[in-house]
Coordinates of C-alpha atoms and ligand atoms in Angstrom, one line a residue:
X340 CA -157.1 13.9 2.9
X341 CA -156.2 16.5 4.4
X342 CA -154.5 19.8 2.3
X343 CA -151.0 21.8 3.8
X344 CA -152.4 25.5 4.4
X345 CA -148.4 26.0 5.1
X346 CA -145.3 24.5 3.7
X347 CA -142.2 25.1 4.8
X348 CA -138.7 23.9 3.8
X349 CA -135.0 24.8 5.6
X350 CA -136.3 28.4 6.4
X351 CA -133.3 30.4 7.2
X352 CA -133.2 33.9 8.4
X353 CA -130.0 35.9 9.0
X354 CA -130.4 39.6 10.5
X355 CA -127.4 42.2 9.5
X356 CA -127.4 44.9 11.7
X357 CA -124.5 46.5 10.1
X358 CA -121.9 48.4 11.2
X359 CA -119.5 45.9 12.8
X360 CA -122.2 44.1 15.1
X361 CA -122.7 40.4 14.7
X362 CA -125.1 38.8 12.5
X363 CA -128.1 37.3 13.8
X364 CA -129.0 33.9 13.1
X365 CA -132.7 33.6 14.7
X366 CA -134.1 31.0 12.3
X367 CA -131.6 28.0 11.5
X368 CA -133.1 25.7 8.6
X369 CA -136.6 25.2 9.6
X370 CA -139.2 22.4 8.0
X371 CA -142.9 22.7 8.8
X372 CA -146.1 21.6 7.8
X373 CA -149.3 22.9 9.0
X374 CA -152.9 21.2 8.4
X375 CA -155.2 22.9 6.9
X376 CA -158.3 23.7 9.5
X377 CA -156.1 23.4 12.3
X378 CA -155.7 25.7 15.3
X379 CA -151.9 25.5 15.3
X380 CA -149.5 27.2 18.0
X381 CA -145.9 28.3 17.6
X382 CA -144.5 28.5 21.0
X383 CA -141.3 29.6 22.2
X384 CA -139.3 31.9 24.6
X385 CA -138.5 35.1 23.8
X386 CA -136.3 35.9 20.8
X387 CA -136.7 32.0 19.7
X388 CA -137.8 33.6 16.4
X389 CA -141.8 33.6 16.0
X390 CA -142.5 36.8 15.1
X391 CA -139.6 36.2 12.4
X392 CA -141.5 33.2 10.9
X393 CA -144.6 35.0 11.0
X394 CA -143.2 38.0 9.5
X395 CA -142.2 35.9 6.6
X396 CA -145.2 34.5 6.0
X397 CA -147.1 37.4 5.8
X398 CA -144.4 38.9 3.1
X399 CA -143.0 41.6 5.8
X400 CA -139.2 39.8 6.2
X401 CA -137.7 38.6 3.3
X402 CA -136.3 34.9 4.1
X403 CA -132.4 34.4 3.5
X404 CA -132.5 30.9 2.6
X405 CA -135.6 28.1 1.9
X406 CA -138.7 28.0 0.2
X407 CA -142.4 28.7 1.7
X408 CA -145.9 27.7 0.4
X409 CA -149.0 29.3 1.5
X410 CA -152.0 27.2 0.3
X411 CA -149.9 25.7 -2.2
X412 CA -148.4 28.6 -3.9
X413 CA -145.2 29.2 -3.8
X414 CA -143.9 32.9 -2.2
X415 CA -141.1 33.7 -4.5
X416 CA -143.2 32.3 -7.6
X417 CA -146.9 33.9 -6.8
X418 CA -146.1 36.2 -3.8
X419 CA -149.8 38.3 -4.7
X420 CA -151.5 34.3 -4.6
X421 CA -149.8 33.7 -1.5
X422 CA -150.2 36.8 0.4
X423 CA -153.9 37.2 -0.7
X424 CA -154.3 33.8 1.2
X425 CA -153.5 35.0 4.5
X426 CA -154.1 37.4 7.0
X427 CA -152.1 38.7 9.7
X428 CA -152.5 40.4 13.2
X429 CA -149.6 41.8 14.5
X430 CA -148.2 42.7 17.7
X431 CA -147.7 46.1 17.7
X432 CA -150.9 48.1 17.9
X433 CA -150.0 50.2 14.6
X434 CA -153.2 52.1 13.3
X435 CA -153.5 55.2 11.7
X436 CA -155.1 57.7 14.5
X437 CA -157.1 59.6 12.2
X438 CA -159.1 56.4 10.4
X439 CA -162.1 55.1 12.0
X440 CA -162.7 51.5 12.6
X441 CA -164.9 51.2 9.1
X442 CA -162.7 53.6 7.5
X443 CA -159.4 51.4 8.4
X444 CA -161.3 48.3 6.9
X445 CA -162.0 49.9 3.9
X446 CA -158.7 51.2 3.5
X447 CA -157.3 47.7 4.1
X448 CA -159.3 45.6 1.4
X449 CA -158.6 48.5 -0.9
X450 CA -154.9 47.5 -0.6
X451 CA -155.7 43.8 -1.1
X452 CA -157.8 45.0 -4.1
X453 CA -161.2 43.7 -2.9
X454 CA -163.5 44.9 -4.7
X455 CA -166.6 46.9 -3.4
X456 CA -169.1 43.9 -4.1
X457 CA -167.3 41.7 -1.7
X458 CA -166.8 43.8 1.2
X459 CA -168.0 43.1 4.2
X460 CA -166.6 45.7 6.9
X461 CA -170.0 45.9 8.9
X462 CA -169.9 42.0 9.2
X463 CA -166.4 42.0 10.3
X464 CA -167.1 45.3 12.9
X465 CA -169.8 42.7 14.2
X466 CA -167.8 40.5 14.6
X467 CA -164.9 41.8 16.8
X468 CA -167.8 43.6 18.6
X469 CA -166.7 47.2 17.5
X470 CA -169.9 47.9 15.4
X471 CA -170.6 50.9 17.9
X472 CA -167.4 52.4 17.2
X473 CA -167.5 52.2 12.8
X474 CA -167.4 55.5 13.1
X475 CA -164.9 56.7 16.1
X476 CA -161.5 58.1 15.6
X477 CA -158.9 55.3 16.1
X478 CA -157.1 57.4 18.5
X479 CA -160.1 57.5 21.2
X480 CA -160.0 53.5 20.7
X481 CA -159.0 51.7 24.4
X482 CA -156.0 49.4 23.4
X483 CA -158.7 46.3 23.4
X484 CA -160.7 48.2 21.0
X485 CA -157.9 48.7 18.7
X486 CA -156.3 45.3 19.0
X487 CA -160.0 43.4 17.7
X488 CA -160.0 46.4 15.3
X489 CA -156.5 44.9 14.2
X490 CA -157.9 41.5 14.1
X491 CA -160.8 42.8 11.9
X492 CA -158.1 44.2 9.3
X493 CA -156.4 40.6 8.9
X494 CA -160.1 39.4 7.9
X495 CA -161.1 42.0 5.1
X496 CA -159.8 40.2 2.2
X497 CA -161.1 37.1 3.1
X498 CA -157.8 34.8 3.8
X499 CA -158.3 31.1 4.4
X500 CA -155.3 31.7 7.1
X501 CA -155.5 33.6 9.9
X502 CA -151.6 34.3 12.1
X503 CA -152.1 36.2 15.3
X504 CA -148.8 36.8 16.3
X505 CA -149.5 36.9 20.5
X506 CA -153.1 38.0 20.4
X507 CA -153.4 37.6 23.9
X508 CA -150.5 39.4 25.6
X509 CA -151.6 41.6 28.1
X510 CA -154.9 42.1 27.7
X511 CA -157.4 41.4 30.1
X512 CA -159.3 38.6 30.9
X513 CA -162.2 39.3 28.7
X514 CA -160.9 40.3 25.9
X515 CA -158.7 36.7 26.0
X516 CA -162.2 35.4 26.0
X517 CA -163.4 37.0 23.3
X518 CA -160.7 36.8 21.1
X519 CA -160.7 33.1 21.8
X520 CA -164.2 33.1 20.8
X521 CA -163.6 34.7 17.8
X522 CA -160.8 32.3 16.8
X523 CA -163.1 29.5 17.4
X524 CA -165.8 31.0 15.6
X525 CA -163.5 31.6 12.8
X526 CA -161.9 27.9 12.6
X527 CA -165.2 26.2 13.2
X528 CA -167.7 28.2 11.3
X529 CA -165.5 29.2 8.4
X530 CA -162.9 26.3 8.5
X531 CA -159.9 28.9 8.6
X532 CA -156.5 27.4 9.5
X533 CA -155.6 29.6 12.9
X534 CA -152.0 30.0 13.7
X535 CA -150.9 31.5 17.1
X536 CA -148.1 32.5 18.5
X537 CA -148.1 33.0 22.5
X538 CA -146.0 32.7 25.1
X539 CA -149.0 31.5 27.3
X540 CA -148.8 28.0 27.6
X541 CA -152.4 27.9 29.0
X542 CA -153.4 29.7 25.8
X543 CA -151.9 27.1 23.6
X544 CA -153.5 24.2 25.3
X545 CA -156.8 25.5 25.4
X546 CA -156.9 26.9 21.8
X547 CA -154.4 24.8 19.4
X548 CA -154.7 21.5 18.2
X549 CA -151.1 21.1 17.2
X550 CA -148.1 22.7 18.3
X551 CA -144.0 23.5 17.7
X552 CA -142.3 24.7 19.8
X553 CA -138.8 26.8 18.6
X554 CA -135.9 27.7 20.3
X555 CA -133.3 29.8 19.2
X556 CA -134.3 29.5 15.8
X557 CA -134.7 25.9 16.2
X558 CA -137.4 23.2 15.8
X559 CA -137.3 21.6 19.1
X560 CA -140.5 19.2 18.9
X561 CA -144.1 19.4 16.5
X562 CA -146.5 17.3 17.8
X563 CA -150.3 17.3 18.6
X564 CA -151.3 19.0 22.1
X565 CA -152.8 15.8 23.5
X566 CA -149.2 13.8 22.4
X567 CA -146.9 16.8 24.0
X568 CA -148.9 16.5 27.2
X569 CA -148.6 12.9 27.2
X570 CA -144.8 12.9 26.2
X571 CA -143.8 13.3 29.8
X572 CA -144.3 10.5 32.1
X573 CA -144.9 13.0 35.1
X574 CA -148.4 12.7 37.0
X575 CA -149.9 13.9 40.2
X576 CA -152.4 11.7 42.2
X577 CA -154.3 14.5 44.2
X578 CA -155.7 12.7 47.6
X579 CA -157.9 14.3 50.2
X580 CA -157.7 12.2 53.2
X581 CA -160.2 11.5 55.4
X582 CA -158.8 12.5 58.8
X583 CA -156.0 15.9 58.6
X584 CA -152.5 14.2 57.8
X585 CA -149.7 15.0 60.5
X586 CA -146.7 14.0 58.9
X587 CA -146.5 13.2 55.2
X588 CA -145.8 10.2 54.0
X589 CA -143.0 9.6 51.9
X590 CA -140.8 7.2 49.8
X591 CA -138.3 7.0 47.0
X592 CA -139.7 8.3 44.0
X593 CA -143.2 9.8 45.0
X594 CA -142.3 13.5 46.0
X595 CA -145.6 14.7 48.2
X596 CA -146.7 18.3 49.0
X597 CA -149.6 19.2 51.1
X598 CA -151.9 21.8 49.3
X599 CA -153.3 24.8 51.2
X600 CA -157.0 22.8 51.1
X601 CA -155.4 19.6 53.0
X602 CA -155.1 17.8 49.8
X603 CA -152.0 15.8 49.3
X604 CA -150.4 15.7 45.8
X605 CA -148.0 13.2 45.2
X606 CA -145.8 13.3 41.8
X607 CA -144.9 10.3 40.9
X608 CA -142.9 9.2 37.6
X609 CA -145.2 6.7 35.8
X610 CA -142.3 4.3 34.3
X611 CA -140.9 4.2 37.9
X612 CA -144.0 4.0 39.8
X613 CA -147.5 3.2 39.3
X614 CA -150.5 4.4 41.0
X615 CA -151.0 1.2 42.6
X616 CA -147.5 1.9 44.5
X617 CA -148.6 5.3 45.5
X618 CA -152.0 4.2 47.2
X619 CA -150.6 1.5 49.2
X620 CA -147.7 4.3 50.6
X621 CA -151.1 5.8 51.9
X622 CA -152.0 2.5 52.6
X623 CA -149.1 1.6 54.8
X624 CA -149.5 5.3 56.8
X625 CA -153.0 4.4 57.9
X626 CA -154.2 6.9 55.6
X627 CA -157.6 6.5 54.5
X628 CA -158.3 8.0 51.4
X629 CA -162.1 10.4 50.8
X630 CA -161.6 11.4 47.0
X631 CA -159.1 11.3 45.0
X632 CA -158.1 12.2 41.0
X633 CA -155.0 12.8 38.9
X634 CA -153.4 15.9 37.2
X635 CA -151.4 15.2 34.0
X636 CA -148.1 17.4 33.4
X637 CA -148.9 20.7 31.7
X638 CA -147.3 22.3 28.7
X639 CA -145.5 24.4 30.8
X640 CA -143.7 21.0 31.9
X641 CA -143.0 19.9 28.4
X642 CA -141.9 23.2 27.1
X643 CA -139.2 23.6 30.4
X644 CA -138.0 20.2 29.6
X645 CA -137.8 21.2 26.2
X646 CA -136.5 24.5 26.2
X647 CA -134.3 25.2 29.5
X648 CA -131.4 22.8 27.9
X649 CA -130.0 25.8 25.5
X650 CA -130.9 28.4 27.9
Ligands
ADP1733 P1 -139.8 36.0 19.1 O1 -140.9 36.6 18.4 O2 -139.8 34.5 19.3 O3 -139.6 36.7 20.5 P2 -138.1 37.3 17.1 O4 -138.4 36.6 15.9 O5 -138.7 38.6 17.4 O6 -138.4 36.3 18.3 O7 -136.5 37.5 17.2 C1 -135.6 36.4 17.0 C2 -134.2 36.9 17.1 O8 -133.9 37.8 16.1 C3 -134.0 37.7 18.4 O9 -132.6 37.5 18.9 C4 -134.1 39.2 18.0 O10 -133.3 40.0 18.8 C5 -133.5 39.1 16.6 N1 -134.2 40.1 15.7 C6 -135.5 40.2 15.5 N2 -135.7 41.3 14.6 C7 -134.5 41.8 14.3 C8 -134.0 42.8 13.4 N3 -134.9 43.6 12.7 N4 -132.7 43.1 13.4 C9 -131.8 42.3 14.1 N5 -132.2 41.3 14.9 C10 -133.5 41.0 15.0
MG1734 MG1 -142.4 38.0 18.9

Protein backbone atom coordinates (compact mmCIF):
# COMPACT_ATOMS: atom_id res chain seq x y z
CA UNK A 1 0.00 0.00 0.00
CA UNK A 2 1.34 2.74 -0.69
CA UNK A 3 0.46 6.22 1.62
CA UNK A 4 -0.26 9.95 -0.20
CA UNK A 5 2.71 12.25 1.19
CA UNK A 6 0.58 15.01 -0.79
CA UNK A 7 -3.06 15.50 -1.44
CA UNK A 8 -4.41 17.96 -3.34
CA UNK A 9 -8.02 18.91 -4.34
CA UNK A 10 -9.22 22.02 -6.97
CA UNK A 11 -6.21 24.17 -5.76
CA UNK A 12 -6.92 27.55 -6.92
CA UNK A 13 -4.73 30.63 -6.63
CA UNK A 14 -5.79 34.15 -7.64
CA UNK A 15 -3.08 37.02 -7.31
CA UNK A 16 -4.50 40.74 -6.72
CA UNK A 17 -2.06 43.14 -7.45
CA UNK A 18 -4.25 45.96 -6.74
CA UNK A 19 -4.65 49.14 -7.93
CA UNK A 20 -6.59 48.63 -11.18
CA UNK A 21 -4.24 45.82 -12.77
CA UNK A 22 -5.81 42.53 -13.63
CA UNK A 23 -6.04 39.67 -11.36
CA UNK A 24 -3.92 36.81 -11.82
CA UNK A 25 -5.18 33.43 -12.22
CA UNK A 26 -1.86 31.13 -12.16
CA UNK A 27 -3.31 28.07 -10.59
CA UNK A 28 -6.90 26.98 -12.11
CA UNK A 29 -8.47 24.05 -9.97
CA UNK A 30 -5.73 21.69 -9.52
CA UNK A 31 -6.01 17.75 -8.26
CA UNK A 32 -2.82 15.98 -7.33
CA UNK A 33 -1.67 13.08 -5.59
CA UNK A 34 1.90 12.38 -4.83
CA UNK A 35 3.36 8.77 -3.56
CA UNK A 36 4.91 8.76 -0.76
CA UNK A 37 8.85 7.70 -1.32
CA UNK A 38 8.72 9.02 -4.66
CA UNK A 39 11.07 11.44 -6.43
CA UNK A 40 8.38 13.45 -8.08
CA UNK A 41 8.91 16.45 -10.61
CA UNK A 42 6.63 19.48 -11.32
CA UNK A 43 7.56 20.74 -14.64
CA UNK A 44 6.48 23.50 -16.47
CA UNK A 45 7.42 26.79 -18.46
CA UNK A 46 7.87 29.79 -16.92
CA UNK A 47 5.09 31.39 -14.99
CA UNK A 48 2.93 28.00 -15.37
CA UNK A 49 2.70 28.33 -11.55
CA UNK A 50 5.28 25.94 -9.65
CA UNK A 51 6.76 28.00 -7.38
CA UNK A 52 2.94 29.01 -6.52
CA UNK A 53 2.07 25.36 -5.68
CA UNK A 54 5.14 25.04 -3.77
CA UNK A 55 4.70 28.10 -1.94
CA UNK A 56 1.45 26.80 -0.72
CA UNK A 57 2.63 23.88 0.42
CA UNK A 58 5.17 25.05 2.44
CA UNK A 59 2.46 27.61 4.21
CA UNK A 60 4.22 30.84 2.37
CA UNK A 61 0.90 31.64 -0.17
CA UNK A 62 -2.23 31.32 1.21
CA UNK A 63 -4.46 29.16 -1.43
CA UNK A 64 -7.77 31.04 -2.69
CA UNK A 65 -9.81 28.10 -3.18
CA UNK A 66 -9.27 23.92 -2.37
CA UNK A 67 -8.04 21.86 0.17
CA UNK A 68 -4.27 20.46 0.67
CA UNK A 69 -3.05 17.46 2.80
CA UNK A 70 0.44 17.05 3.75
CA UNK A 71 0.97 13.51 5.12
CA UNK A 72 -2.53 13.33 5.85
CA UNK A 73 -3.15 16.37 7.74
CA UNK A 74 -5.14 18.78 6.60
CA UNK A 75 -3.44 22.57 6.11
CA UNK A 76 -6.35 24.67 7.20
CA UNK A 77 -7.16 22.09 10.13
CA UNK A 78 -3.42 21.22 11.59
CA UNK A 79 -1.34 23.89 9.62
CA UNK A 80 1.74 23.29 12.61
CA UNK A 81 1.22 19.08 11.71
CA UNK A 82 1.38 19.84 8.23
CA UNK A 83 4.21 22.29 7.98
CA UNK A 84 6.32 20.38 10.50
CA UNK A 85 6.11 17.58 7.82
CA UNK A 86 7.93 19.29 5.19
CA UNK A 87 10.75 21.05 4.27
CA UNK A 88 11.44 23.48 1.75
CA UNK A 89 14.41 24.90 -0.42
CA UNK A 90 13.69 27.82 -2.09
CA UNK A 91 14.87 29.66 -5.06
CA UNK A 92 16.06 32.77 -3.93
CA UNK A 93 19.31 32.42 -2.03
CA UNK A 94 17.78 34.38 1.14
CA UNK A 95 20.29 33.97 4.22
CA UNK A 96 21.03 36.14 6.89
CA UNK A 97 24.81 37.50 6.08
CA UNK A 98 25.75 37.63 9.52
CA UNK A 99 24.77 33.72 10.59
CA UNK A 100 27.22 31.04 9.99
CA UNK A 101 26.32 27.84 8.38
CA UNK A 102 25.80 26.02 12.09
CA UNK A 103 24.42 29.09 13.46
CA UNK A 104 21.70 29.36 10.51
CA UNK A 105 20.68 25.59 11.33
CA UNK A 106 20.28 26.26 14.76
CA UNK A 107 18.39 29.16 14.30
CA UNK A 108 16.14 27.22 11.89
CA UNK A 109 15.07 24.13 14.13
CA UNK A 110 14.66 26.72 16.85
CA UNK A 111 11.78 28.10 14.78
CA UNK A 112 10.38 24.55 14.10
CA UNK A 113 10.79 24.04 17.84
CA UNK A 114 13.26 21.11 17.81
CA UNK A 115 14.42 20.53 20.63
CA UNK A 116 18.21 20.49 21.57
CA UNK A 117 18.26 16.56 22.01
CA UNK A 118 17.25 16.04 18.41
CA UNK A 119 19.46 18.21 16.63
CA UNK A 120 21.59 17.24 14.26
CA UNK A 121 23.32 20.45 12.49
CA UNK A 122 26.85 18.71 12.29
CA UNK A 123 25.15 15.70 10.48
CA UNK A 124 23.31 17.89 8.19
CA UNK A 125 26.72 20.32 7.56
CA UNK A 126 28.18 16.78 6.55
CA UNK A 127 25.99 16.15 4.61
CA UNK A 128 25.73 19.08 2.10
CA UNK A 129 29.53 19.03 2.45
CA UNK A 130 29.83 22.45 4.31
CA UNK A 131 31.23 20.91 7.58
CA UNK A 132 34.47 23.18 6.85
CA UNK A 133 32.58 26.21 6.75
CA UNK A 134 30.08 25.65 10.37
CA UNK A 135 31.72 28.39 11.38
CA UNK A 136 32.11 30.99 8.34
CA UNK A 137 30.02 34.10 7.89
CA UNK A 138 27.21 33.46 5.42
CA UNK A 139 28.21 36.43 3.45
CA UNK A 140 31.92 34.92 2.43
CA UNK A 141 29.64 31.73 1.30
CA UNK A 142 30.20 31.19 -2.82
CA UNK A 143 26.49 30.98 -4.12
CA UNK A 144 26.98 26.90 -4.24
CA UNK A 145 27.98 27.07 -0.66
CA UNK A 146 24.96 28.87 0.31
CA UNK A 147 22.45 27.14 -1.92
CA UNK A 148 23.49 23.28 -0.01
CA UNK A 149 23.50 25.52 3.09
CA UNK A 150 19.77 26.34 2.06
CA UNK A 151 19.16 22.68 1.43
CA UNK A 152 20.63 21.88 4.97
CA UNK A 153 17.93 24.34 6.53
CA UNK A 154 14.85 22.46 4.79
CA UNK A 155 16.40 19.17 6.65
CA UNK A 156 16.74 20.53 10.36
CA UNK A 157 13.46 19.50 11.57
CA UNK A 158 13.45 16.33 10.17
CA UNK A 159 10.46 16.52 7.46
CA UNK A 160 9.48 13.23 5.70
CA UNK A 161 9.04 15.72 2.47
CA UNK A 162 11.62 17.43 0.93
CA UNK A 163 10.37 20.46 -2.20
CA UNK A 164 13.35 22.00 -3.95
CA UNK A 165 11.89 24.46 -5.84
CA UNK A 166 14.63 24.52 -9.07
CA UNK A 167 17.60 23.25 -7.08
CA UNK A 168 19.56 23.08 -10.09
CA UNK A 169 19.28 26.40 -11.93
CA UNK A 170 22.38 27.71 -12.75
CA UNK A 171 24.73 26.18 -10.89
CA UNK A 172 27.50 24.33 -12.12
CA UNK A 173 27.95 21.02 -13.15
CA UNK A 174 29.18 19.68 -9.92
CA UNK A 175 27.21 21.04 -7.65
CA UNK A 176 24.05 19.44 -10.05
CA UNK A 177 25.96 16.35 -9.12
CA UNK A 178 26.02 16.71 -5.78
CA UNK A 179 22.81 17.94 -5.05
CA UNK A 180 21.51 14.92 -7.05
CA UNK A 181 23.43 12.84 -4.87
CA UNK A 182 22.08 14.25 -2.00
CA UNK A 183 18.51 13.89 -3.20
CA UNK A 184 19.20 10.34 -3.84
CA UNK A 185 20.77 9.77 -0.63
CA UNK A 186 17.95 11.32 0.95
CA UNK A 187 14.97 9.28 -0.93
CA UNK A 188 16.90 6.00 -0.74
CA UNK A 189 18.47 6.06 2.61
CA UNK A 190 15.86 7.83 4.55
CA UNK A 191 12.72 7.01 2.35
CA UNK A 192 11.92 10.94 2.04
CA UNK A 193 9.28 11.77 -0.70
CA UNK A 194 11.47 14.36 -3.01
CA UNK A 195 9.61 16.88 -4.99
CA UNK A 196 11.33 19.02 -7.68
CA UNK A 197 10.59 21.60 -9.57
CA UNK A 198 12.99 22.35 -12.70
CA UNK A 199 12.81 23.50 -15.90
CA UNK A 200 15.57 21.04 -16.94
CA UNK A 201 14.01 18.32 -18.61
CA UNK A 202 17.21 16.31 -18.37
CA UNK A 203 16.99 16.82 -14.61
CA UNK A 204 13.56 15.48 -14.35
CA UNK A 205 14.33 12.30 -16.25
CA UNK A 206 17.28 11.42 -14.53
CA UNK A 207 16.01 12.18 -10.93
CA UNK A 208 12.01 11.75 -10.80
CA UNK A 209 10.06 8.80 -10.91
CA UNK A 210 6.79 10.50 -11.60
CA UNK A 211 6.06 13.66 -13.15
CA UNK A 212 3.21 16.63 -14.01
CA UNK A 213 3.64 18.83 -15.96
CA UNK A 214 1.42 22.46 -15.56
CA UNK A 215 0.78 25.02 -17.83
CA UNK A 216 -0.71 28.14 -17.18
CA UNK A 217 -1.98 26.98 -14.00
CA UNK A 218 -3.17 23.92 -15.58
CA UNK A 219 -2.63 20.15 -15.11
CA UNK A 220 -1.69 19.18 -18.54
CA UNK A 221 -0.59 15.41 -18.07
CA UNK A 222 0.68 13.18 -14.51
CA UNK A 223 2.18 10.17 -15.41
CA UNK A 224 5.25 8.08 -14.55
CA UNK A 225 8.61 9.13 -16.45
CA UNK A 226 9.02 5.83 -18.29
CA UNK A 227 4.99 6.16 -19.53
CA UNK A 228 5.56 10.12 -20.66
CA UNK A 229 8.63 8.94 -22.64
CA UNK A 230 6.81 6.22 -24.10
CA UNK A 231 3.54 8.41 -24.73
CA UNK A 232 4.97 9.62 -28.10
CA UNK A 233 5.33 7.23 -30.83
CA UNK A 234 8.50 9.16 -32.15
CA UNK A 235 11.87 7.01 -32.40
CA UNK A 236 15.23 7.38 -34.06
CA UNK A 237 17.08 4.36 -35.52
CA UNK A 238 20.77 5.70 -35.39
CA UNK A 239 22.75 3.71 -38.33
CA UNK A 240 26.47 3.85 -39.00
CA UNK A 241 27.00 2.58 -42.47
CA UNK A 242 29.69 0.76 -43.49
CA UNK A 243 30.97 2.71 -46.48
CA UNK A 244 30.43 7.00 -46.18
CA UNK A 245 26.74 7.63 -47.54
CA UNK A 246 26.61 10.15 -50.70
CA UNK A 247 23.21 11.00 -50.89
CA UNK A 248 20.70 10.14 -48.17
CA UNK A 249 18.16 8.00 -48.63
CA UNK A 250 14.76 9.01 -48.24
CA UNK A 251 11.04 8.20 -48.25
CA UNK A 252 7.64 9.22 -46.92
CA UNK A 253 7.54 9.21 -43.39
CA UNK A 254 11.29 8.47 -42.29
CA UNK A 255 12.86 12.02 -42.01
CA UNK A 256 16.90 11.28 -42.19
CA UNK A 257 19.77 13.55 -41.02
CA UNK A 258 23.29 12.78 -41.24
CA UNK A 259 25.21 13.38 -37.79
CA UNK A 260 28.55 15.14 -37.67
CA UNK A 261 30.25 11.40 -36.93
CA UNK A 262 28.67 9.86 -40.37
CA UNK A 263 25.87 8.35 -38.49
CA UNK A 264 22.52 8.44 -40.08
CA UNK A 265 19.43 9.07 -37.88
CA UNK A 266 16.23 8.38 -39.24
CA UNK A 267 12.93 9.47 -37.28
CA UNK A 268 10.45 7.49 -37.94
CA UNK A 269 6.73 7.53 -36.40
CA UNK A 270 6.22 4.01 -35.03
CA UNK A 271 2.33 3.65 -35.80
CA UNK A 272 3.25 4.64 -39.39
CA UNK A 273 6.30 2.83 -39.84
CA UNK A 274 8.18 0.07 -38.32
CA UNK A 275 11.75 -0.57 -38.08
CA UNK A 276 11.55 -3.29 -40.45
CA UNK A 277 10.44 -0.50 -43.10
CA UNK A 278 13.32 1.65 -42.27
CA UNK A 279 16.07 -1.04 -42.78
CA UNK A 280 14.94 -2.23 -46.01
CA UNK A 281 14.94 1.88 -47.24
CA UNK A 282 18.71 1.20 -46.39
CA UNK A 283 18.31 -1.95 -47.89
CA UNK A 284 17.01 -0.72 -51.20
CA UNK A 285 20.03 2.17 -51.29
CA UNK A 286 22.72 -0.49 -51.19
CA UNK A 287 23.43 0.58 -47.87
CA UNK A 288 25.13 -1.82 -45.71
CA UNK A 289 24.57 -1.32 -42.23
CA UNK A 290 28.01 -1.69 -39.38
CA UNK A 291 26.04 -0.86 -36.02
CA UNK A 292 23.18 0.35 -35.32
CA UNK A 293 20.64 1.29 -32.10
CA UNK A 294 17.59 3.44 -31.29
CA UNK A 295 16.95 6.70 -29.37
CA UNK A 296 13.44 7.04 -27.75
CA UNK A 297 11.84 10.71 -27.74
CA UNK A 298 12.97 12.77 -24.75
CA UNK A 299 10.94 14.77 -22.33
CA UNK A 300 11.80 17.65 -24.00
CA UNK A 301 9.55 16.10 -26.94
CA UNK A 302 6.65 15.30 -24.70
CA UNK A 303 6.71 18.49 -22.75
CA UNK A 304 6.74 20.65 -26.42
CA UNK A 305 3.90 18.55 -27.61
CA UNK A 306 2.34 19.15 -24.45
CA UNK A 307 2.93 22.61 -23.72
CA UNK A 308 3.49 24.72 -27.11
CA UNK A 309 -0.48 24.40 -27.85
CA UNK A 310 -1.37 27.35 -25.26
CA UNK A 311 1.72 29.16 -25.92
P1 LIG B 1 6.64 29.37 -12.15
O1 LIG B 1 7.27 29.09 -10.83
O2 LIG B 1 6.05 28.17 -12.79
O3 LIG B 1 7.56 30.10 -13.07
P2 LIG B 1 4.98 31.21 -10.65
O4 LIG B 1 4.18 30.38 -9.71
O5 LIG B 1 6.13 31.95 -10.10
O6 LIG B 1 5.38 30.34 -11.92
O7 LIG B 1 3.99 32.28 -11.31
C1 LIG B 1 2.75 31.93 -11.87
C2 LIG B 1 2.05 33.20 -12.35
O8 LIG B 1 1.66 34.00 -11.25
C3 LIG B 1 2.94 34.09 -13.21
O9 LIG B 1 2.15 34.69 -14.21
C4 LIG B 1 3.42 35.13 -12.25
O10 LIG B 1 3.70 36.35 -12.91
C5 LIG B 1 2.26 35.28 -11.30
N1 LIG B 1 2.70 35.64 -9.94
C6 LIG B 1 3.56 34.96 -9.16
N2 LIG B 1 3.70 35.57 -7.96
C7 LIG B 1 2.91 36.67 -8.00
C8 LIG B 1 2.61 37.72 -7.07
N3 LIG B 1 3.16 37.76 -5.85
N4 LIG B 1 1.75 38.70 -7.47
C9 LIG B 1 1.18 38.67 -8.69
N5 LIG B 1 1.40 37.72 -9.60
C10 LIG B 1 2.26 36.72 -9.28
MG1 LIG C 1 9.26 29.36 -10.14
Amino acid sequence: MTQTAIEIRGLQKTYRSGRGAPEKHALKGIDLDIPAGSVFGLLGPNGAGKSTMINILAGLVLKSAGQVKIWDFDQDINPRQSRAAIGVMPQELNLDPFFTPRGALEVQAGLYGVPKSQRTSDEILRLVGLEDKAEAYARTLSGGMRRRLLLGKALVHHPQILVLDEPTAGVDIELRQMLWENMRKLNRERGMTIILTTHYLEEAEEMCDEIAIIDHGEMVARDSTANLLGQLDTKTMIVMPEAPVGTLPYAPGVEVNQREDGTLAMSYHANDTSAEDVLELLRQKGIRIRDVKTEQASLEDVFLSLTKSSA
